Tab-separated table of C-alpha atoms and ligand atoms in Angstrom:
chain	number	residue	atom	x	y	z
U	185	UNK	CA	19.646	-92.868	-22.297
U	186	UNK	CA	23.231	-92.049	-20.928
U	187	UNK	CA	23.019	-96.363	-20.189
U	188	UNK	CA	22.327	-97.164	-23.340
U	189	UNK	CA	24.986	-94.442	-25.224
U	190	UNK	CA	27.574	-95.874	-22.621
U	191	UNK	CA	26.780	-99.527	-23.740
U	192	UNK	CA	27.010	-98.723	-27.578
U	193	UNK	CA	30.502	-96.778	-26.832
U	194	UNK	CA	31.685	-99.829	-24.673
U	195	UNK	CA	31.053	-102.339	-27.298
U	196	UNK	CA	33.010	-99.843	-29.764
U	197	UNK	CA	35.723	-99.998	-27.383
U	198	UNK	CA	35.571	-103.668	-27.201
U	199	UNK	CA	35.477	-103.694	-30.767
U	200	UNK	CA	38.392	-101.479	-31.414
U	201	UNK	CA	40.505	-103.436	-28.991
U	202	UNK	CA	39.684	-106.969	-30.834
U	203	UNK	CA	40.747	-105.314	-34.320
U	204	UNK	CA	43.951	-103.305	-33.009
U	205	UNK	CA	44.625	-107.631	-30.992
U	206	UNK	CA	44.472	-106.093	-28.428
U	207	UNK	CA	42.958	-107.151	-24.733
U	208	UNK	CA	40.142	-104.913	-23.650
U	209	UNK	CA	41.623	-104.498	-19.855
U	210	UNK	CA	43.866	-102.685	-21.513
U	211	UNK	CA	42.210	-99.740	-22.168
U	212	UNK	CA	40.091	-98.091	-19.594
U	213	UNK	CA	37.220	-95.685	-20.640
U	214	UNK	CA	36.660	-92.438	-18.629
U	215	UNK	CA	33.676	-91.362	-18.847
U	216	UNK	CA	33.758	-87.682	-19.484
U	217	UNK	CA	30.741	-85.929	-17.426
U	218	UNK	CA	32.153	-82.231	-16.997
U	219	UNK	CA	28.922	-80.088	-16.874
U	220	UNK	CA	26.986	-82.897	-16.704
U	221	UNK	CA	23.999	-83.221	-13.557
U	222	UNK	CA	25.070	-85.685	-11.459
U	223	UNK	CA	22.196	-87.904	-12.094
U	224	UNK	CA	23.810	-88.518	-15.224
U	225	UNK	CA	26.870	-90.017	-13.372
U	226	UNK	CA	24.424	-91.868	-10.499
U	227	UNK	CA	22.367	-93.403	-13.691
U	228	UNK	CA	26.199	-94.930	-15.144
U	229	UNK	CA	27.128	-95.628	-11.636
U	230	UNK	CA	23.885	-98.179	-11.509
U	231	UNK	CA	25.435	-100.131	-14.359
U	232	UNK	CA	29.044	-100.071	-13.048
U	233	UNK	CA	30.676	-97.146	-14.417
U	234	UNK	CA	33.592	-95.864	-12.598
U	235	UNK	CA	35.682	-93.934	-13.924
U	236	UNK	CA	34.677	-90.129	-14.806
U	237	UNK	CA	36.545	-87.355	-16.082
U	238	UNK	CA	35.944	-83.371	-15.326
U	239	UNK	CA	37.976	-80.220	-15.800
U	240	UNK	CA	36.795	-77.904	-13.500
U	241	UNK	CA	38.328	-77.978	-9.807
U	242	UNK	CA	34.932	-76.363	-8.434
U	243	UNK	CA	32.994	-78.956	-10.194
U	244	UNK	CA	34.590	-81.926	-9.544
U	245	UNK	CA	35.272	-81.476	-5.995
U	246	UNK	CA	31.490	-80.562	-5.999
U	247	UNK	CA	30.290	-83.781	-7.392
U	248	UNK	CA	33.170	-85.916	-5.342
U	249	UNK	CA	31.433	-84.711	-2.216
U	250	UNK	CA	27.911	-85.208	-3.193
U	251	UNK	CA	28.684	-88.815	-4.482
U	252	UNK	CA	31.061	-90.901	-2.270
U	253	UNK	CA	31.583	-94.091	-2.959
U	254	UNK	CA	34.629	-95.837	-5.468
U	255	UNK	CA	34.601	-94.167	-8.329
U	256	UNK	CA	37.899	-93.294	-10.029
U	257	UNK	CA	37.588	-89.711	-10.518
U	258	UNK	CA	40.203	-88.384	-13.371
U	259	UNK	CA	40.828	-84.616	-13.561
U	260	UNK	CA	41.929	-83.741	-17.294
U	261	UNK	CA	41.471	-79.983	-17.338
U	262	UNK	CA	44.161	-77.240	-17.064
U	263	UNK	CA	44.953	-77.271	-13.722
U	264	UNK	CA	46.598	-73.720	-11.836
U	265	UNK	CA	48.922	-73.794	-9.179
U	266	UNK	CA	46.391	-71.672	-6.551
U	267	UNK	CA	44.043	-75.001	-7.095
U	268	UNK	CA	46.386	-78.123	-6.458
U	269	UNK	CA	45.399	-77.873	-2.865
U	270	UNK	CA	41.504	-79.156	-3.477
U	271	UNK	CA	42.999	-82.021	-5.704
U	272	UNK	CA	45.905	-83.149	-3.721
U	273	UNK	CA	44.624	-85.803	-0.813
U	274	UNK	CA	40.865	-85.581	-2.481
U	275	UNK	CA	39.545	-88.983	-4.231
U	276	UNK	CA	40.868	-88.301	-7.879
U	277	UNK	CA	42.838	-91.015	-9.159
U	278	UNK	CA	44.938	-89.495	-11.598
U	279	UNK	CA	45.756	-85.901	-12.796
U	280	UNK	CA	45.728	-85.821	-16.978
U	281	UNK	CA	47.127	-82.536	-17.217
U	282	UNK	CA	50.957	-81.682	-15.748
U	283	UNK	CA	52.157	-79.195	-17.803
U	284	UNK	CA	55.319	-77.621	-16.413
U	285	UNK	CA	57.483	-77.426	-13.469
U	286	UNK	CA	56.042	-75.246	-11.643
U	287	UNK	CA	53.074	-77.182	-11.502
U	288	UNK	CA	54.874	-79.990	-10.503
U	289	UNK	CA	55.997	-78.753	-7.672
U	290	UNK	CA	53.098	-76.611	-6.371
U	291	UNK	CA	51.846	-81.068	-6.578
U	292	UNK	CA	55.052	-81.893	-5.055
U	293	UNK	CA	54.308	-79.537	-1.656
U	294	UNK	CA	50.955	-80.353	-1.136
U	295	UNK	CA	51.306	-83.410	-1.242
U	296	UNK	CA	54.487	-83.733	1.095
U	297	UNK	CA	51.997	-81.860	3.660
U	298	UNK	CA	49.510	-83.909	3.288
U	299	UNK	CA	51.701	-87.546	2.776
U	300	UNK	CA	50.396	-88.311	-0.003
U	301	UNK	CA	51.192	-89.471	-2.929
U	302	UNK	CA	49.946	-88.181	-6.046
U	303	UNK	CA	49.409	-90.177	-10.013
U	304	UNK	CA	49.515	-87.901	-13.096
U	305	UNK	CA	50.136	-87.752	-16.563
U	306	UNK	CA	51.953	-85.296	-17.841
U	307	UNK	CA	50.354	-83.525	-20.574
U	308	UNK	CA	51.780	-83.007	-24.326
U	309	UNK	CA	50.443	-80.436	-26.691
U	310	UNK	CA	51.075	-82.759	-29.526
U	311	UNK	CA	49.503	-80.660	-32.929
U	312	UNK	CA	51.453	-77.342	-31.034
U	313	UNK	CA	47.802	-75.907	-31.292
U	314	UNK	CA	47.944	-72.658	-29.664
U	315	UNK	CA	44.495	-73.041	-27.105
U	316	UNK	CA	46.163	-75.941	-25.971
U	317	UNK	CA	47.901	-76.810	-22.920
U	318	UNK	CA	50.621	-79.232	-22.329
U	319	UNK	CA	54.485	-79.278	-23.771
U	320	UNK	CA	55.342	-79.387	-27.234
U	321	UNK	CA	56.617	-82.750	-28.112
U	322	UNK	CA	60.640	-81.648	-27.392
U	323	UNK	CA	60.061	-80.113	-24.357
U	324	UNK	CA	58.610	-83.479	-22.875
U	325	UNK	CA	62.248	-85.078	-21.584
U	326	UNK	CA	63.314	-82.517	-19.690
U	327	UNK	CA	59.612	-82.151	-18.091
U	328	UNK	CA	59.964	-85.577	-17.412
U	329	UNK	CA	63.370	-85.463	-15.479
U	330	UNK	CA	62.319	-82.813	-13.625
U	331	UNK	CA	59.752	-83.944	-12.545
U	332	UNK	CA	60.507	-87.593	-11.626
U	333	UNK	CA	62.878	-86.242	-9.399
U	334	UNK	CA	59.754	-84.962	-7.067
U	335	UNK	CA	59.165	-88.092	-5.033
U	336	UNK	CA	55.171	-87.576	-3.956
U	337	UNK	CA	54.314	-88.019	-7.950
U	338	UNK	CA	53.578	-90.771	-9.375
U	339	UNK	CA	54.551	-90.298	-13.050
U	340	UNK	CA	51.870	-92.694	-15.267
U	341	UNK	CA	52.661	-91.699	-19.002
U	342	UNK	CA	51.444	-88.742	-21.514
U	343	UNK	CA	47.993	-87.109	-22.249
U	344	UNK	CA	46.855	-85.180	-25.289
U	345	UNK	CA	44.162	-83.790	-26.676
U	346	UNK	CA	44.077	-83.984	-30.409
U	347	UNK	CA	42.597	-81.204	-32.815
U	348	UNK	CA	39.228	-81.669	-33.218
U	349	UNK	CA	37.146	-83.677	-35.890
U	350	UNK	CA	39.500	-85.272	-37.984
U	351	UNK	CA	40.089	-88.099	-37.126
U	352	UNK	CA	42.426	-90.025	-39.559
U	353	UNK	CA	44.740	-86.795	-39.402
U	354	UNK	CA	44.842	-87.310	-35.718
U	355	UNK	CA	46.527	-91.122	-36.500
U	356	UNK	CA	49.444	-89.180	-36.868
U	357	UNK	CA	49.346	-87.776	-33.761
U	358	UNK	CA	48.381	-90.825	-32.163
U	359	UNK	CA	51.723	-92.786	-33.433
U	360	UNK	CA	54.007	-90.141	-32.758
U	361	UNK	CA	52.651	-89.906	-28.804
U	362	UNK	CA	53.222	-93.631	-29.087
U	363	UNK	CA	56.795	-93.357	-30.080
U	364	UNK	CA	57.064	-90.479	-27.721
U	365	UNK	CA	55.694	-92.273	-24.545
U	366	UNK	CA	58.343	-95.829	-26.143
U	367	UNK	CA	61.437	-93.182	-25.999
U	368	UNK	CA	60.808	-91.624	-22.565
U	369	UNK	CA	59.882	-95.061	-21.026
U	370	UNK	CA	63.004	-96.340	-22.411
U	371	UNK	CA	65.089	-93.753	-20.010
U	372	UNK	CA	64.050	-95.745	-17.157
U	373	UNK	CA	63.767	-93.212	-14.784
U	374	UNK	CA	62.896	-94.396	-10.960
U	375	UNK	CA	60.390	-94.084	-10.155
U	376	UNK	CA	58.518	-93.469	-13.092
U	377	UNK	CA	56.417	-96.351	-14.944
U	378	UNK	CA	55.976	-94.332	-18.535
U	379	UNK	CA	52.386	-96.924	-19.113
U	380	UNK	CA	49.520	-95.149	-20.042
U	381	UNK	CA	48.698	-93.153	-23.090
U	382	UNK	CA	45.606	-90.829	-22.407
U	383	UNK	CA	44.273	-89.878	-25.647
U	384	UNK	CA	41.175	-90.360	-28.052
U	385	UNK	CA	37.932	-88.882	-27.602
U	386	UNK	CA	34.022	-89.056	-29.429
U	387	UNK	CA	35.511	-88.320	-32.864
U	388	UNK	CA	38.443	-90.466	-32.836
U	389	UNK	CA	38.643	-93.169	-29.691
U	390	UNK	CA	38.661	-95.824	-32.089
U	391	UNK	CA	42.058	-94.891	-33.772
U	392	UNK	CA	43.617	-94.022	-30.681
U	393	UNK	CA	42.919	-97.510	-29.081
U	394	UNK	CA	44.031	-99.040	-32.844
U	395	UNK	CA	47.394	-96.560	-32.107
U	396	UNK	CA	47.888	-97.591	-28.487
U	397	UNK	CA	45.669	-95.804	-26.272
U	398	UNK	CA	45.346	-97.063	-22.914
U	399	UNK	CA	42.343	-94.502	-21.493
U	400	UNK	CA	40.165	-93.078	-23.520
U	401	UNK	CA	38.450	-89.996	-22.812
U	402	UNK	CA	34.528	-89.967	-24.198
U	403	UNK	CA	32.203	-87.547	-23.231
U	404	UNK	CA	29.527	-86.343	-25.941
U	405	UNK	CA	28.746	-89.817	-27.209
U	406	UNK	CA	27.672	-90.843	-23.486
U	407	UNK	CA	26.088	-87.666	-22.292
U	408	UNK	CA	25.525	-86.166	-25.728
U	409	UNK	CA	26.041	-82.290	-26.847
U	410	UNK	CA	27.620	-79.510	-24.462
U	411	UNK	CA	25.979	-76.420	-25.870
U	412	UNK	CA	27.062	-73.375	-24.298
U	413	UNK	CA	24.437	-72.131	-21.933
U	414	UNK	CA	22.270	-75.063	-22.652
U	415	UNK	CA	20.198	-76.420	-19.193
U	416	UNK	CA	21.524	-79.696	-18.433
U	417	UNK	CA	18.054	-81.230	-18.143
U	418	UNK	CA	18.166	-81.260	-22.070
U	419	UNK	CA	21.302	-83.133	-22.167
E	517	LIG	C1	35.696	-82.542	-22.930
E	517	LIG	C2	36.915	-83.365	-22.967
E	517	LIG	C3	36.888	-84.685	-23.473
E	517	LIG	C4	35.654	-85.323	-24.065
E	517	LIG	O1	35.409	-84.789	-25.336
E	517	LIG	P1	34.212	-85.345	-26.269
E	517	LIG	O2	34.575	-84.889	-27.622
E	517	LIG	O3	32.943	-84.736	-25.744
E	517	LIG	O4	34.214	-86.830	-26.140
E	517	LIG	C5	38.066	-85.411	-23.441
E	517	LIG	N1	39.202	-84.890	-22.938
E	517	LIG	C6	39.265	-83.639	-22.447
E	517	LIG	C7	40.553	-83.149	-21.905
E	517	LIG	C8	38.131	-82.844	-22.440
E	517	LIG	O5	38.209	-81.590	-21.956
């Protein structure tokens, strides 16, 4: 089932890509399997699946123990300070969800203990929704200078997460993280390679990858509903 889901949302991809002229290697899809069994993952693994997003600390580095191997892990929850230290020097590729200094550098230490060398994105709360995490729009230069000046991140581009449903409203939001991610790459910071554009999810991948996406984040339409409470063995 989860096979077949991720093939119909790969050939959407695919099919976004060719209408926006774009290249499909230019977008990579993360396949979102927070509270998802981890036969789920092992069944998308089988058909060469691998990247995966979570956004729990506990359950990620749960199901990054229990399945070794190459996958590109991407955490793209809130992330607080007291839990850098499971993240830093662990598998994930890249950490969606920098949202302030302080977070920053809590990245910054662990990873100077542990020489490493860490990827994120740092995170912009682009509708100024209230739930949300990440820095409103204006806020996002100065984030970005201070924190290209800690050298054990690697500084990828911006992340969002758009209000839900709508999607042509979110086009909106799509250009102007566009324009935002153009402006801050055009500061040439060292150090800093202002690339990817995390954004788009089930309701609206399609016009993020038509407004520049370069990951999309789809978890529902792979390994369908997240009902509170709900056993996983119905998923
Ligand atoms: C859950 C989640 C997704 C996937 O959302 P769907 O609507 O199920 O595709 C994407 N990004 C983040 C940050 C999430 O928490």
């Amino acid at each position: 089932m989860v096979q077949e889901n991720y093939r119909e949302i790969e050939r959407r991809v695919a099919a976004a890509c060719e209408r926006a002229g774009r290249s499909r290697d230019e977008v990579t899809l993360v396949a979102v399997s927070k509270t998802k069994p981890e036969e789920r993952i092992r069944e998308l693994m089988e058909i060469g699946v691998r990247d995966f997003g979570e956004n729990k600390v506990q359950d990620l580095c749960r199901k990054m123990e229990d399945i070794p191997g190459d996958n590109r892990w991407h955490f793209i929850g809130g992330l607080q300070r007291n839990k850098v230290k499971y993240l830093v020097g662990s598998p994930v590729a890249l950490i969606h969800s920098v949202d302030s200094v302080k977070l920053a550098e809590a990245i910054q230490r662990e990873a100077e203990k542990k020489s490493v060398t860490v990827p994120v994105l740092l995170e912009i709360n682009i509708a100024g929704e209230e739930s949300k995490g990440g820095v409103r729009p204006e806020e996002a230069k100065e984030l970005l200078c201070q924190a290209a000046a800690l050298d054990r991140l690697r500084i990828r581009g911006l992340m969002t997460i758009a209000p839900p449903g709508v999607e042509e409203a979110n086009r909106n939001y799509f250009r102007q993280m566009r324009a935002l991610r153009d402006e801050l790459a055009a500061l040439s910071l060292p150090g800093v390679e202002m690339k990817e554009l995390s954004m788009g999810m089930t309701d609206d991948f399609e016009t993020a990858i038509a407004e520049g996406a370069t990951i999309v984040r789809v978890g529902t339409a792979i390994f369908g509903t997240r009902a509170p409470g709900e056993p996983e063995w119905k998923a």
